[in-house]
Coordinates of C-alpha atoms in Angstrom, one line a residue:
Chain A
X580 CA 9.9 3.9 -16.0
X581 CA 13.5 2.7 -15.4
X582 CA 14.3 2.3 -19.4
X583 CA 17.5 4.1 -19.9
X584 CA 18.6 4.3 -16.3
X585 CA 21.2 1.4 -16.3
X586 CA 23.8 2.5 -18.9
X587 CA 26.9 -0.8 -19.9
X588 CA 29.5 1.7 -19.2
X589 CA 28.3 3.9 -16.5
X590 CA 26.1 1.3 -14.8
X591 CA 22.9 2.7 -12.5
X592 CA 23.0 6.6 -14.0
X593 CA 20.4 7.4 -10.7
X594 CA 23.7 6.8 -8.2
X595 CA 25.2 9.5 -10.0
X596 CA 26.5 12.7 -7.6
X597 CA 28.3 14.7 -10.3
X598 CA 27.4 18.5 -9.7
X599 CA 28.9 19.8 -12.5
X600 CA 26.7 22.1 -14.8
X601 CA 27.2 25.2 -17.6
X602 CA 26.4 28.8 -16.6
X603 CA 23.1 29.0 -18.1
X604 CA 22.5 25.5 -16.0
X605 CA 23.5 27.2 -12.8
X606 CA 21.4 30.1 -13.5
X607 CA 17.6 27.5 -13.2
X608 CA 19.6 25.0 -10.6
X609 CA 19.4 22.4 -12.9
X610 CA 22.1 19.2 -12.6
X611 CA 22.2 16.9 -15.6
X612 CA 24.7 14.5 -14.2
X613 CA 23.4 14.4 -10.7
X614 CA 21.0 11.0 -10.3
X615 CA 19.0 10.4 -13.5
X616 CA 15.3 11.0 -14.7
X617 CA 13.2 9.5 -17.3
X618 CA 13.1 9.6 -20.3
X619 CA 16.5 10.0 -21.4
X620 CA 17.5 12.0 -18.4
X621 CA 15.0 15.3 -19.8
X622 CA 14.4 17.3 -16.3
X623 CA 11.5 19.0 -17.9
X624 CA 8.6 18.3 -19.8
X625 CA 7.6 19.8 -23.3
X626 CA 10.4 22.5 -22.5
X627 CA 10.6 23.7 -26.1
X628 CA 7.5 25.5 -25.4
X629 CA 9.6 28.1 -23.4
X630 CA 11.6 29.1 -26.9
X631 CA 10.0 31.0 -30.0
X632 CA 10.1 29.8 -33.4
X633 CA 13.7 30.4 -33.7
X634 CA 15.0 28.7 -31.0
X635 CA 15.3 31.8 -28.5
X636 CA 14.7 31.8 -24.7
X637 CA 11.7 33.8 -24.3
X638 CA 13.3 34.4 -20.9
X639 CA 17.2 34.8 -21.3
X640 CA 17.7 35.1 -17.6
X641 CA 16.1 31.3 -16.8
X642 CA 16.3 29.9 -20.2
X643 CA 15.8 25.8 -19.7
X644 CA 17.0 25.2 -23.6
X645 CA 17.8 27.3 -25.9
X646 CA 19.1 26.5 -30.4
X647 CA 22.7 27.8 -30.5
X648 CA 24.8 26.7 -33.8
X649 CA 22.5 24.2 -34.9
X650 CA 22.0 22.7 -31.3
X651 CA 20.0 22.7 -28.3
X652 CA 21.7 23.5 -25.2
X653 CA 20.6 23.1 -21.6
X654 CA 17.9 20.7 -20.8
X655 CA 17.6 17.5 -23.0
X656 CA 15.0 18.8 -25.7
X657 CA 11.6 17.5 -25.9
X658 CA 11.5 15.8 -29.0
X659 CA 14.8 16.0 -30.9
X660 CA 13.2 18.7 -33.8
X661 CA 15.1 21.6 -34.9
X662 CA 13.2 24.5 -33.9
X663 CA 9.5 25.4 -35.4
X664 CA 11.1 28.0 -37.9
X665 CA 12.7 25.3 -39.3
X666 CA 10.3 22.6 -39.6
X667 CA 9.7 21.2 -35.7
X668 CA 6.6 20.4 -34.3
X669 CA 4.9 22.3 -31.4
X670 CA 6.4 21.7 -28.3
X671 CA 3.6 19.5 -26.6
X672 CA 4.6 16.5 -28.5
X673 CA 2.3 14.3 -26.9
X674 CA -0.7 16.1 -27.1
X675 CA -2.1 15.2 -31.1
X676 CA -2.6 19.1 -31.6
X677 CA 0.8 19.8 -30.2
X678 CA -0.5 22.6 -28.2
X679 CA -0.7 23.1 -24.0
X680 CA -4.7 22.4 -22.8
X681 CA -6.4 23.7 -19.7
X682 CA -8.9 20.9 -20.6
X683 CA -8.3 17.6 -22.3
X684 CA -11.0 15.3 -24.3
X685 CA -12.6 12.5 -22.6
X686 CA -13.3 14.7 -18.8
X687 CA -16.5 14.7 -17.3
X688 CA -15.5 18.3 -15.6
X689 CA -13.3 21.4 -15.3
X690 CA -11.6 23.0 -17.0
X691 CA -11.0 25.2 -14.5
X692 CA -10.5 24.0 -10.3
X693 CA -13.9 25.3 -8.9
X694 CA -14.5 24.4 -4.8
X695 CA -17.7 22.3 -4.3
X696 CA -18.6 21.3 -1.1
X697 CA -18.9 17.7 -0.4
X698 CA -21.6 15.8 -1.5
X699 CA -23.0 16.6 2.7
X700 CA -21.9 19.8 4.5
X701 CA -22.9 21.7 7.4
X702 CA -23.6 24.7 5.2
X703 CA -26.5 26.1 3.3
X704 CA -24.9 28.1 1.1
X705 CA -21.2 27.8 -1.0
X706 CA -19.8 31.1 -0.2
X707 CA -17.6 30.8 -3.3
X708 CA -20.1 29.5 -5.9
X709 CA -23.9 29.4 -6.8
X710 CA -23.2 25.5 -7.0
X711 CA -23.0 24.0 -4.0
X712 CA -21.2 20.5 -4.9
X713 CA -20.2 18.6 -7.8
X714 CA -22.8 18.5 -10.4
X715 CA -21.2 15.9 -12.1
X716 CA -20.3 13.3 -8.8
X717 CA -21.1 9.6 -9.2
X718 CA -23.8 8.6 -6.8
X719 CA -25.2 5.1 -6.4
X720 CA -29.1 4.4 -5.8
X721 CA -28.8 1.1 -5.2
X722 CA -30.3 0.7 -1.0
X723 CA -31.7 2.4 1.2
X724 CA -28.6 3.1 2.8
X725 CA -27.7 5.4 -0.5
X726 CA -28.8 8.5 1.3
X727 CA -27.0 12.1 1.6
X728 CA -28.1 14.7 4.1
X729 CA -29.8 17.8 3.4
X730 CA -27.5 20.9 3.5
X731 CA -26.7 22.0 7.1
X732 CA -28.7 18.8 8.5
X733 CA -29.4 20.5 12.3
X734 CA -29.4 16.4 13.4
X735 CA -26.2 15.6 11.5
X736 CA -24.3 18.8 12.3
X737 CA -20.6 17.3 12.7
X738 CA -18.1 16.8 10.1
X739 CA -16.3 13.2 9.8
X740 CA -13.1 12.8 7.9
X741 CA -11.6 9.0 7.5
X742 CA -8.4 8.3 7.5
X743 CA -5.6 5.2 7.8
X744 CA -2.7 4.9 10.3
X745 CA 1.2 3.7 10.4
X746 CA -0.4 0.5 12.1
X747 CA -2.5 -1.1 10.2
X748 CA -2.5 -1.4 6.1
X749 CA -5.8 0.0 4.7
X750 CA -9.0 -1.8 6.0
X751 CA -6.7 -3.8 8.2
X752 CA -8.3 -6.9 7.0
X753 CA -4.5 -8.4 7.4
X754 CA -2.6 -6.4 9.4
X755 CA -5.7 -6.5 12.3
X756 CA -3.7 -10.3 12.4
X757 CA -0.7 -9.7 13.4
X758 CA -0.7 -10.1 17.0
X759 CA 2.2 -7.1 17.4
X760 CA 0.1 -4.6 15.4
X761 CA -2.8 -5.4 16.9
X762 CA -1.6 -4.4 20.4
X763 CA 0.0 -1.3 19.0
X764 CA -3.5 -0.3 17.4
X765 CA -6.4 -1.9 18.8
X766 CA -9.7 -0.7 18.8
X767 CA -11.5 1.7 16.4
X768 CA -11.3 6.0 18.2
X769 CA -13.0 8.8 17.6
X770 CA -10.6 12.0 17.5
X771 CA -12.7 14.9 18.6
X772 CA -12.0 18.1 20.2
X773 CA -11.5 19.2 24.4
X774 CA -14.8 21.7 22.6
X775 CA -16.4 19.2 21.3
X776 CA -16.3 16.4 24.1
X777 CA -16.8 19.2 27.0
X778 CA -20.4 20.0 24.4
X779 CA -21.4 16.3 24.7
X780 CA -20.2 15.4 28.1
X781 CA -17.4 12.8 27.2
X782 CA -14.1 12.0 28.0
X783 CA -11.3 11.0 26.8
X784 CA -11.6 7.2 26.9
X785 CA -15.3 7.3 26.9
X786 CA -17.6 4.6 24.5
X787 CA -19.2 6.6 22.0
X788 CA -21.6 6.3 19.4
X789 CA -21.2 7.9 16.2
X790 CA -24.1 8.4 14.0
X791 CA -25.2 9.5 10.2
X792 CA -27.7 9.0 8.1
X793 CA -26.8 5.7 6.8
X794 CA -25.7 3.8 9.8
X795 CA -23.7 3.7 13.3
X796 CA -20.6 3.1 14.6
X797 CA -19.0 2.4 18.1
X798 CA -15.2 3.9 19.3
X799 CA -13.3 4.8 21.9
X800 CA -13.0 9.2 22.4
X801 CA -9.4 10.3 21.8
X802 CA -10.1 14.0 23.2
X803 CA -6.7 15.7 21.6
X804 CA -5.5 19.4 21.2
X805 CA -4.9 18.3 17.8
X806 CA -8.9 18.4 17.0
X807 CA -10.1 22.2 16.6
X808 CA -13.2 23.3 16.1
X809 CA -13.4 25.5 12.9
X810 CA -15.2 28.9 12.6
X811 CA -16.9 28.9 9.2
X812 CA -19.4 31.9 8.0
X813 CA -19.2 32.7 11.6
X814 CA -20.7 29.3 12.9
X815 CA -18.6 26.7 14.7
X816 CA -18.3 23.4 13.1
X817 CA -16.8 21.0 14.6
X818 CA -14.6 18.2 13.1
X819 CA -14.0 14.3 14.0
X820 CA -12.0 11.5 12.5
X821 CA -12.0 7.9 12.5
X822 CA -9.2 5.5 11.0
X823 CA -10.4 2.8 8.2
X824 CA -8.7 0.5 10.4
X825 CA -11.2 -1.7 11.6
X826 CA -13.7 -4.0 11.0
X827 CA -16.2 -7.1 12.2
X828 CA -13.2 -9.8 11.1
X829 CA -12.0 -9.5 14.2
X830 CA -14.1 -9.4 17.2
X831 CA -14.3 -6.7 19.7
X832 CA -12.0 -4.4 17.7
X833 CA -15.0 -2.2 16.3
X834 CA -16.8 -1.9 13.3
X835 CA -15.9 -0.7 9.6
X836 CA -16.4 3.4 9.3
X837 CA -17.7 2.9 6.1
X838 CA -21.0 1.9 7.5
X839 CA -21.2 6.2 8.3
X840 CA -19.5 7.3 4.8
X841 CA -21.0 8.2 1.6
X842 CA -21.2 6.3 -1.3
X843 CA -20.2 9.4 -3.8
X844 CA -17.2 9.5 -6.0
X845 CA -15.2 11.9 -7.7
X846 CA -16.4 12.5 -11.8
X847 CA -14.1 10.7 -13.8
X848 CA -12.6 7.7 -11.5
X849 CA -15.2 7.4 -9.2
X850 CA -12.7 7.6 -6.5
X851 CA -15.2 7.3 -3.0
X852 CA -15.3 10.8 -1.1
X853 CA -14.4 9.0 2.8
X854 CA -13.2 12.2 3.4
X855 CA -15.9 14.2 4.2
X856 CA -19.6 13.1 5.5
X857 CA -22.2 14.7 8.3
X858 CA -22.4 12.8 11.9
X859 CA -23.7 12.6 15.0
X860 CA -22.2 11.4 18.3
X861 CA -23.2 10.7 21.6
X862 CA -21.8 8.7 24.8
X863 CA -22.8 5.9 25.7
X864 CA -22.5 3.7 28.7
X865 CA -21.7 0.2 27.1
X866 CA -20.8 -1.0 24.1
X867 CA -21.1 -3.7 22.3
X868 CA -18.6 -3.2 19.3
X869 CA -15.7 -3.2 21.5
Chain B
X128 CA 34.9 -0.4 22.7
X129 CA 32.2 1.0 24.3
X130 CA 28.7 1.2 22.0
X131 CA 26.2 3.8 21.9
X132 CA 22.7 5.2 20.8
X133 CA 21.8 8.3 19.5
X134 CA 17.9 8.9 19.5
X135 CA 17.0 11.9 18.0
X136 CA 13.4 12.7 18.7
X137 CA 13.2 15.6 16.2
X138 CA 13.6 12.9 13.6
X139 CA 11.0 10.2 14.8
X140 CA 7.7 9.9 13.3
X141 CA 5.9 7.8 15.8
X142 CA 5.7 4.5 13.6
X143 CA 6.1 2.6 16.2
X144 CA 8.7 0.2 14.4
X145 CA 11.3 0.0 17.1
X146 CA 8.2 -1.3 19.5
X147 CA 7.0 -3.6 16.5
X148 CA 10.7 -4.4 15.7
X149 CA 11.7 -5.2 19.3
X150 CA 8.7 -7.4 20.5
X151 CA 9.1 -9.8 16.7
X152 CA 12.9 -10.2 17.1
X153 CA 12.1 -11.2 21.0
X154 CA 9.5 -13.5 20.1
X155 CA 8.0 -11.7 23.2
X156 CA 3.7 -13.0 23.3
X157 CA 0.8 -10.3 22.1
X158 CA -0.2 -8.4 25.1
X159 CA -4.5 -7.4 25.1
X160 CA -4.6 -3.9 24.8
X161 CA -8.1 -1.3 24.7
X162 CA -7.9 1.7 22.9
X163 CA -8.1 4.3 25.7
X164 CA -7.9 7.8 24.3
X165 CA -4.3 7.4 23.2
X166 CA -2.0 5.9 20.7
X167 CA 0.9 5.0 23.6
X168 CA -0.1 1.1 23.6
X169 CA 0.4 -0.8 25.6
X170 CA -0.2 1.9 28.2
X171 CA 3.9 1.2 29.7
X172 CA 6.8 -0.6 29.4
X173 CA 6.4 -4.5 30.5
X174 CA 8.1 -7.7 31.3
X175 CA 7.2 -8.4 27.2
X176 CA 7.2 -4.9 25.7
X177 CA 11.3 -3.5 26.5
X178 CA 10.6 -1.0 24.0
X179 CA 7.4 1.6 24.1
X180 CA 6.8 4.8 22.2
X181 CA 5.7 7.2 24.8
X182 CA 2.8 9.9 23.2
X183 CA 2.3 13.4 24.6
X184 CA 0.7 16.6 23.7
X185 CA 0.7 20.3 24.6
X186 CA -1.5 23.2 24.2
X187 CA 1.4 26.0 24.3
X188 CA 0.4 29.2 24.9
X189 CA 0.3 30.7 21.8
X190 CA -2.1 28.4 20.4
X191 CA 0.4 26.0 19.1
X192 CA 0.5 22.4 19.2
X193 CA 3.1 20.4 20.2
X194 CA 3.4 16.5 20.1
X195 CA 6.1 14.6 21.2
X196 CA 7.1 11.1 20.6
X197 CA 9.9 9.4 23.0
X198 CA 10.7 5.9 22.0
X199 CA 11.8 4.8 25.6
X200 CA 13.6 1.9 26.9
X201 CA 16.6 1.1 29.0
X202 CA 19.8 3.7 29.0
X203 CA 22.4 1.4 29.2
X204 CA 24.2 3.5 32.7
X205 CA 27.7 3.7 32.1
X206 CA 27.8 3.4 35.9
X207 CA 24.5 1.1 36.3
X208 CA 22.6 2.0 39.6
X209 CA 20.7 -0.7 39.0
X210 CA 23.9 -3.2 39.3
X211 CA 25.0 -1.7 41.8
X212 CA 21.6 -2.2 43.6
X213 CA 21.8 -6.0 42.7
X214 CA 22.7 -8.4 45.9
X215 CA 24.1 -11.0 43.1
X216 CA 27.4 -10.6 41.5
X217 CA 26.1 -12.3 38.6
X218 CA 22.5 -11.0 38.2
X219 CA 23.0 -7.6 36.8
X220 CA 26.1 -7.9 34.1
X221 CA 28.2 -5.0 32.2
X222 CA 29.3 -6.4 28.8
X223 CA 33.0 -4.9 28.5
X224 CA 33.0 -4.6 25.0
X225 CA 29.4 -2.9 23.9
X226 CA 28.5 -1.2 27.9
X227 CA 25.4 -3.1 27.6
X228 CA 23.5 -4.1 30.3
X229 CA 22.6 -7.3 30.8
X230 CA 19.6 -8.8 33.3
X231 CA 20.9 -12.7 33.9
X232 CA 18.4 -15.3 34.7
X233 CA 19.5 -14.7 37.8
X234 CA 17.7 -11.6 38.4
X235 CA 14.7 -13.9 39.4
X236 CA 16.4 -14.4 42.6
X237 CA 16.8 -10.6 43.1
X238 CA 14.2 -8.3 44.9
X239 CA 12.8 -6.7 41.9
X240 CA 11.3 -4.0 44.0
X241 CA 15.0 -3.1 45.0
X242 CA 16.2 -3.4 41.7
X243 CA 13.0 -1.3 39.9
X244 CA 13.3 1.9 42.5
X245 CA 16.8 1.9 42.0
X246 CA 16.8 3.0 38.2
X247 CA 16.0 6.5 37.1
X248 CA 14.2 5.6 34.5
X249 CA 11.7 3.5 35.6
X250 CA 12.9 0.4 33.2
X251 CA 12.5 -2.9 34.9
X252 CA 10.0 -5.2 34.5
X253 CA 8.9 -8.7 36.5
X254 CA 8.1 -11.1 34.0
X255 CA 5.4 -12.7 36.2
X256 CA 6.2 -16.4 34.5
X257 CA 9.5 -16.8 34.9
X258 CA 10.1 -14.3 37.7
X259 CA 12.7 -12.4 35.8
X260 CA 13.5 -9.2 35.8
X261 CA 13.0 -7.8 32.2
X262 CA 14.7 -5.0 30.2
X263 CA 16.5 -3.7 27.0
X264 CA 20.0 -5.6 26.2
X265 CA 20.6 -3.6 23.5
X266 CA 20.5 -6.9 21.3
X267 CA 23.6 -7.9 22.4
X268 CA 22.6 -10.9 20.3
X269 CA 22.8 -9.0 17.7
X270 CA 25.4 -6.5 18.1
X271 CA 27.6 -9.6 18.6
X272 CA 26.7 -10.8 14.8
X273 CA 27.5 -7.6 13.5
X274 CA 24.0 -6.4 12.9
X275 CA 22.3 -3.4 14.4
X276 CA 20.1 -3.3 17.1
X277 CA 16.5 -4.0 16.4
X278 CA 14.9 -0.4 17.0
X279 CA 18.0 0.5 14.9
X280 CA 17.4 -1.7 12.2
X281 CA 13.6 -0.8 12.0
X282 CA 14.1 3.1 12.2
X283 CA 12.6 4.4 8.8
X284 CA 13.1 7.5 9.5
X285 CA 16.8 7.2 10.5
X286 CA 16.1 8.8 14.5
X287 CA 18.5 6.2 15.8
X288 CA 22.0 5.7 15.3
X289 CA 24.6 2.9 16.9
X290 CA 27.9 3.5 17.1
X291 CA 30.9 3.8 18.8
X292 CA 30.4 6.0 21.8
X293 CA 33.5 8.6 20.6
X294 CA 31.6 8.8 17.2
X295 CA 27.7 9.1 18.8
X296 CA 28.9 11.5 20.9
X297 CA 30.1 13.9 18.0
X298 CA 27.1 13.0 16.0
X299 CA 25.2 13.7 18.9
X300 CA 27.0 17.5 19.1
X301 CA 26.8 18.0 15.7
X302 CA 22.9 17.3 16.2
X303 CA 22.7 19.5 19.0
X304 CA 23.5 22.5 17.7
X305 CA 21.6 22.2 14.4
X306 CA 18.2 21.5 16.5
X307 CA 19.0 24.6 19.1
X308 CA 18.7 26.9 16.3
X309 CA 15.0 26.4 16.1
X310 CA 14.6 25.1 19.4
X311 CA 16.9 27.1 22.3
X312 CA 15.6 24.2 24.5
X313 CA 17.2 21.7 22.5
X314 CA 19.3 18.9 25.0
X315 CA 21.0 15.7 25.0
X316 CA 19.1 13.8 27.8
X317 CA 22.2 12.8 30.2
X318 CA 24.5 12.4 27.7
X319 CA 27.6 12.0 30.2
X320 CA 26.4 8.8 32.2
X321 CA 24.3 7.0 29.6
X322 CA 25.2 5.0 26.9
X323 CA 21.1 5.4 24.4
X324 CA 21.4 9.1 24.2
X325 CA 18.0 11.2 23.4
X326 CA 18.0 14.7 21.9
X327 CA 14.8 16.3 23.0
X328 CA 13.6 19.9 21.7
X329 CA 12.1 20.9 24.7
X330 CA 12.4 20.5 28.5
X331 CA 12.3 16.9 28.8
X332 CA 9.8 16.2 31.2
X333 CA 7.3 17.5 28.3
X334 CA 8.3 14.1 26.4
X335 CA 8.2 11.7 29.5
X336 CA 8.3 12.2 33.3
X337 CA 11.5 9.7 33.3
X338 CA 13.3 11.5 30.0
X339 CA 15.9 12.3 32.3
X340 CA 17.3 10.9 35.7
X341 CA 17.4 14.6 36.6
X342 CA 14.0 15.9 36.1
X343 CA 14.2 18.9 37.7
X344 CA 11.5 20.9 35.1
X345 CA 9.1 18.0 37.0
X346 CA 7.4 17.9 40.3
X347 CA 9.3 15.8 43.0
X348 CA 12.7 15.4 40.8
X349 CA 15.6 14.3 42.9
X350 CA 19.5 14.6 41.8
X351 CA 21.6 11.9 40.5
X352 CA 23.0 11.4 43.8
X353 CA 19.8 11.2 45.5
X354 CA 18.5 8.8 43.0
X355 CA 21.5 6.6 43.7
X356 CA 21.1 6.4 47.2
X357 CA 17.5 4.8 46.4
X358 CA 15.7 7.2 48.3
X359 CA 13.3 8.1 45.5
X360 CA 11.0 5.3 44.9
X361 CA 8.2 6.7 47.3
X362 CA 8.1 10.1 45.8
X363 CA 8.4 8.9 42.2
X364 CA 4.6 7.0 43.0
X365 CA 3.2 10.1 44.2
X366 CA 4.2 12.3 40.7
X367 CA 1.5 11.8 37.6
X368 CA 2.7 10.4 34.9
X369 CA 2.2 13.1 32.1
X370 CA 0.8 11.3 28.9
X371 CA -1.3 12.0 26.3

């Protein structure tokens, strides 16, 4: 990605602070000489697509390039061609058809964004589409813990989101080592809301046990003001999250929040949705996770 | 010439990296910690932890959310109370060249008690081993080798920068009023008697109940002079530490 940026007689072009630029530069903000960008310092992609066959800004005012005398001035051109009246390609030069696509070959959705809900919500019904979530997510049938909630599940009616923290690195399988981090981040929470915790009698500091359809997990409550329950179609739904912090490795630092999460991913990478699943919770006087 | 620390709160994330940073370059041991409903761990400052983000939050009353992150630790008095409340000479030391200021291994002879309710800021520690009193030195180790302090060094985010006093203090200005535009409760926390200078966007006691030696926006604040005179201690025990 760095191909081009280290020049013999300029040295390392990204160090570059020269603010210098032509009118029609000044008039879309754009710096050639200040820092660098790959490849061969273009700022924008496929820009040729914003002239007509002759080489002419469609938009004068904030032209990026434009064919004057035989040349293109402005922006670096996308693919050195003289314009298409002369015998250039299209502008999407690395497209094979040349031409800009809402949907490329090869996708197993779109082409155009659509919200699903996730593969378990608290509603029954997609306000914005007949199709309630992604007809075309991955699931996996493989145990019995591959199980999703029915729409609006009255026992799993909270929504979990996952997350990582500054502490440790993902799962924390190392960083739960180091004795420094550790102390800083120990034990697996539950962020919930002063609603939420005053609806199920906990407090801040309290054991509790979270609950879905797959499996249960112990943490500590982190009642914050940062947690707020949303109003959705007029019902309230209410919202924790738990880092992906933690793990059995270590003893007494909880459990992995995996054991509550879905196993769904996303169409085309299979990328797991940890971001969204349907709990329970409840206190409880002791625990053994922790 | 004299050294200082500008700690601009606006900037700091809440990594954590100055605590990290500190307690590695120490070699200071792992404390045991529990999660209990906060991310300010250990819970305070100790004989093995000189360095400790402090967390807290606020409903405001308009429905926003505020959450403040103050990476405490000793202020480096230019006029120590806590030397002056030493009985040895040699205890409690001012390095001439940086202000720093040092706890000797002498301060295990000193009455820590005396020492502790003398600061305004609630920084000394008894290291319960070696019977030391325990603090900030502003890595004078390191300062000495040219390199930054630790909490300096570790600062992604760029919050903290050590200097020459003259030049923190301009920074510190210049800071000042760039933050007050936004926030008309913008302040430099003491600026005139310390030497690790905070810039706080709100009244400080919302960031710590010791964010200042002068906490009059806090219940049972005393003045400066007051403070001096040592008379504080047994009001400062009866306050509630606000934390979140």
């Amino acid at each position: 990605m760095y191909c081009g940026g280290y020049s013999p007689t300029e040295g390392n072009l990204a160090k570059r602070r020269d603010l210098t630029q032509t009118p029609m530069q000044a008039k879309i903000h754009l710096y050639p000489k200040f820092a660098w960008a790959w490849p061969v310092n273009r700022r924008i992609l496929y820009n040729r697509a914003g002239v007509d066959l002759n080489g002419t800004p469609y938009n004068p005012a904030k032209a990026v390039i434009a064919w004057q005398d035989g040349k293109w001035v402005g922006d670096v051109p996308d693919g050195p061609a003289k314009p298409m009246a002369q015998g250039g390609p299209y502008p999407f030069i690395m497209q094979t058809e040349g031409h800009g696509q809402l949907y490329g070959p090869g996708r197993e959705d779109g082409p155009m964004p659509e919200h699903y809900e996730p593969a378990e919500t608290p509603l029954t019904k997609n306000p914005f589409s007949s199709q309630m979530s992604n007809p075309c997510m991955k699931t996996v049938h493989a145990s019995e813990y591959d199980v999703l909630c029915k729409n609006g599940d009255p026992k799993y009616p909270i929504v979990l989101t996952t997350y990582c923290m500054t502490e440790h690195w993902c799962s924390g399988s190392e960083t739960r080592n180091g004795p420094a981090l550790l102390e800083a981040e120990p034990q697996q929470y539950v962020e919930l809301s002063h609603e939420l915790a005053k609806e199920k009698g906990i407090k801040n500091g309290d054991f509790v046990l979270v609950e879905s359809l797959r499996g249960k997990c112990e943490a500590v409550a982190m009642v914050t003001v940062r947690i707020k329950p949303f109003t959705v179609m007029g019902k309230t739904v209410h919202l924790v999250g738990m880092p992906f912090a933690f793990g059995w490795t270590k003893p007494k630092c909880g459990d992995a929040v995996n054991r509550l999460t879905t196993s769904v991913g996303d169409p085309n990478t299979t990328i797991p949705e940890y971001k969204a699943c349907l709990v329970n919770l409840k206190k409880i006087a002791k625990a053994t996770e922790l | 010439m004299p050294k200082a620390i500008l700690i601009d709160t606006t900037k700091c994330t809440a990594c954590r990296g100055c605590q990290v940073g500190c307690k590695e370059w120490k070699n200071y041991p792992p404390v045991a910690t529990k999660q209990r409903g906060t991310h300010q761990n250990p819970p305070d400052l100790g004989p093995y932890n000189v360095k400790l983000v402090r967390f807290s939050e606020h409903m405001e009353s308009d429905g926003t959310v505020k959450w403040y992150f103050f990476p405490d630790a000793c202020r480096h008095c230019l006029d120590a109370p806590c030397k002056s409340g030493a009985s040895l000479e040699d205890s409690i030391i001012q390095d001439k060249e940086t202000g720093a200021v040092i706890y000797t291994e002498k301060t295990a002879k000193e009455n820590f008690e005396a020492i502790k309710s003398s600061c305004p800021y609630d920084i000394p520690r008894l290291d319960p081993k070696t019977k030391r009193i325990v603090k900030c030195d502003m890595c004078i180790d390191r300062v000495r080798a040219n390199l930054l302090p630790m909490c300096v060094k570790s600062c992604a985010m760029g919050a903290m920068t050590f200097g020459e006093r003259s030049d923190i203090l301009k920074l510190a200005a210049t800071r000042l009023v760039a933050v007050q535009k936004n926030n008309p409760k913008a302040q430099l926390c003491d600026m005139e008697n310390v030497s690790i200078i905070y810039l706080v966007a709100d009244a400080p006691g919302k960031y710590h109940k010791y964010a200042v030696a002068d906490a009059s926006d806090s219940p049972g604040y005393m003045t400066r002079k007051e403070m001096l005179a040592g008379v504080f201690a047994p009001l400062r025990k009866a306050t509630k530490q606000l934390q979140g």
